[in-house]
Amino acid sequence: MTIHIGAKPGEIAETVLLPGDPYRAKWAAETFLTDVKMINEVRGMLGFTGMWQGNRVTIHGSGMGMPSLSIYVNELIRDYDAKTLIRIGSCGGMQANVGIRDVILAMTSSTLSTPSSGIFKELNFAPCADWSLLEAAHKAAIRKGATTHVGGIYSADVFYDERPDLNEQMTRHGILAVEMEAAELYNLAARHGRRALAVLTVSDHLQTGEALPSEDREKSFGDMVEIALEAAFS
Ligand code: HPA
């Protein structure tokens, strides 16, 4: 047990999928895994371990934003020795050629700050995805027929951003999409020598104002879970 995770030693798999929403973790575990056991419910942050095609997997909520994700990923790595960590989540599209439902694979993520900024001081550390995971996820996404973009994203600190100029600069510099967690996941994976990737679905678009209808969210989320699982075990 850690401060925020109630799992006993050995109850968390080496491969961990991290949706922001704990109820998405429950849904994904019940839909895609067998022999599922709930291994955490501290503060309502649900985590489940089960089997996928002969492989042991944990699906655990990260919460919203980098400070929340940082707590769980630190404990998953340092106390439970998680080795492969894949964020599965939604993002807001920032380019005209990025459409609703498209899959984004984040090579790297820009930020204003992360919980790791204190370490880097004036250095702008460029956190990046694990290449083997990125390559395998790209192949899996193409196999599924998903319109897929690979490139830089932006991990924001603020959902209700009062600074439209910042989003404009991100768009101008080719950033594909905005979310709120990937950069810190990549920082922590780099620091501890682990593999990390963010597989995202575009749920809304900052320029067009379009949003994924709620009835489509489950299907898009399911595709992401399968892409992440195929990448982790390829
Ligand atoms: N901003 C930040 N995070 C998000 C968004 C957004 O527009 N959409 C999905 N996650």
Short mmCIF file of N, CA and C in Angstrom, two decimals, residues 1 22 26 29 36 38 46 52 84 89 94 100 114 135 146 149 161 164 229:
data_model
loop_
_atom_site.label_atom_id
_atom_site.label_comp_id
_atom_site.label_asym_id
_atom_site.label_seq_id
_atom_site.Cartn_x
_atom_site.Cartn_y
_atom_site.Cartn_z
N MET A 1 0.83 -1.21 0.00
CA MET A 1 0.00 0.00 0.00
C MET A 1 0.86 1.26 0.00
N PRO A 22 -11.58 7.44 -13.49
CA PRO A 22 -11.58 6.13 -12.85
C PRO A 22 -12.69 5.21 -13.35
N LYS A 26 -12.65 1.31 -14.99
CA LYS A 26 -13.56 0.19 -14.66
C LYS A 26 -14.16 -0.38 -15.94
N ALA A 29 -11.49 -2.24 -18.04
CA ALA A 29 -11.09 -3.51 -17.44
C ALA A 29 -12.20 -4.55 -17.64
N VAL A 36 -10.62 -10.15 -13.81
CA VAL A 36 -10.40 -8.78 -13.32
C VAL A 36 -10.58 -8.69 -11.81
N MET A 38 -10.43 -5.65 -8.68
CA MET A 38 -10.20 -4.24 -8.31
C MET A 38 -9.08 -4.19 -7.28
N LEU A 46 -10.13 4.42 -9.05
CA LEU A 46 -10.24 2.98 -9.22
C LEU A 46 -9.11 2.42 -10.07
N TRP A 52 -5.03 -9.87 -20.51
CA TRP A 52 -5.38 -9.59 -21.91
C TRP A 52 -4.49 -10.46 -22.78
N THR A 84 5.85 -0.23 -18.03
CA THR A 84 5.28 0.35 -19.25
C THR A 84 4.01 1.07 -18.87
N GLY A 89 -6.55 8.75 -23.31
CA GLY A 89 -7.42 9.85 -22.91
C GLY A 89 -7.90 10.67 -24.08
N MET A 94 -6.10 20.94 -32.41
CA MET A 94 -5.58 22.31 -32.60
C MET A 94 -5.17 22.61 -34.02
N ILE A 100 -12.36 15.38 -35.28
CA ILE A 100 -12.98 14.68 -34.15
C ILE A 100 -12.88 13.17 -34.40
N THR A 114 5.45 21.76 -15.32
CA THR A 114 5.00 20.43 -14.90
C THR A 114 5.41 20.28 -13.44
N GLU A 135 5.95 3.31 -32.18
CA GLU A 135 5.94 2.62 -33.48
C GLU A 135 4.85 1.54 -33.49
N ALA A 146 -7.88 3.78 -38.13
CA ALA A 146 -8.08 5.08 -37.48
C ALA A 146 -7.26 6.15 -38.20
N HIS A 149 -2.53 10.74 -36.25
CA HIS A 149 -1.51 11.80 -36.37
C HIS A 149 -0.43 11.54 -35.32
N ASP A 161 -9.02 28.06 -20.18
CA ASP A 161 -7.87 28.93 -20.36
C ASP A 161 -8.29 30.34 -20.74
N PRO A 164 -6.10 32.90 -24.82
CA PRO A 164 -6.22 32.35 -26.17
C PRO A 164 -4.95 32.52 -26.99
N LEU A 229 -3.16 -1.62 -25.75
CA LEU A 229 -2.85 -3.01 -25.38
C LEU A 229 -1.98 -3.67 -26.46
#
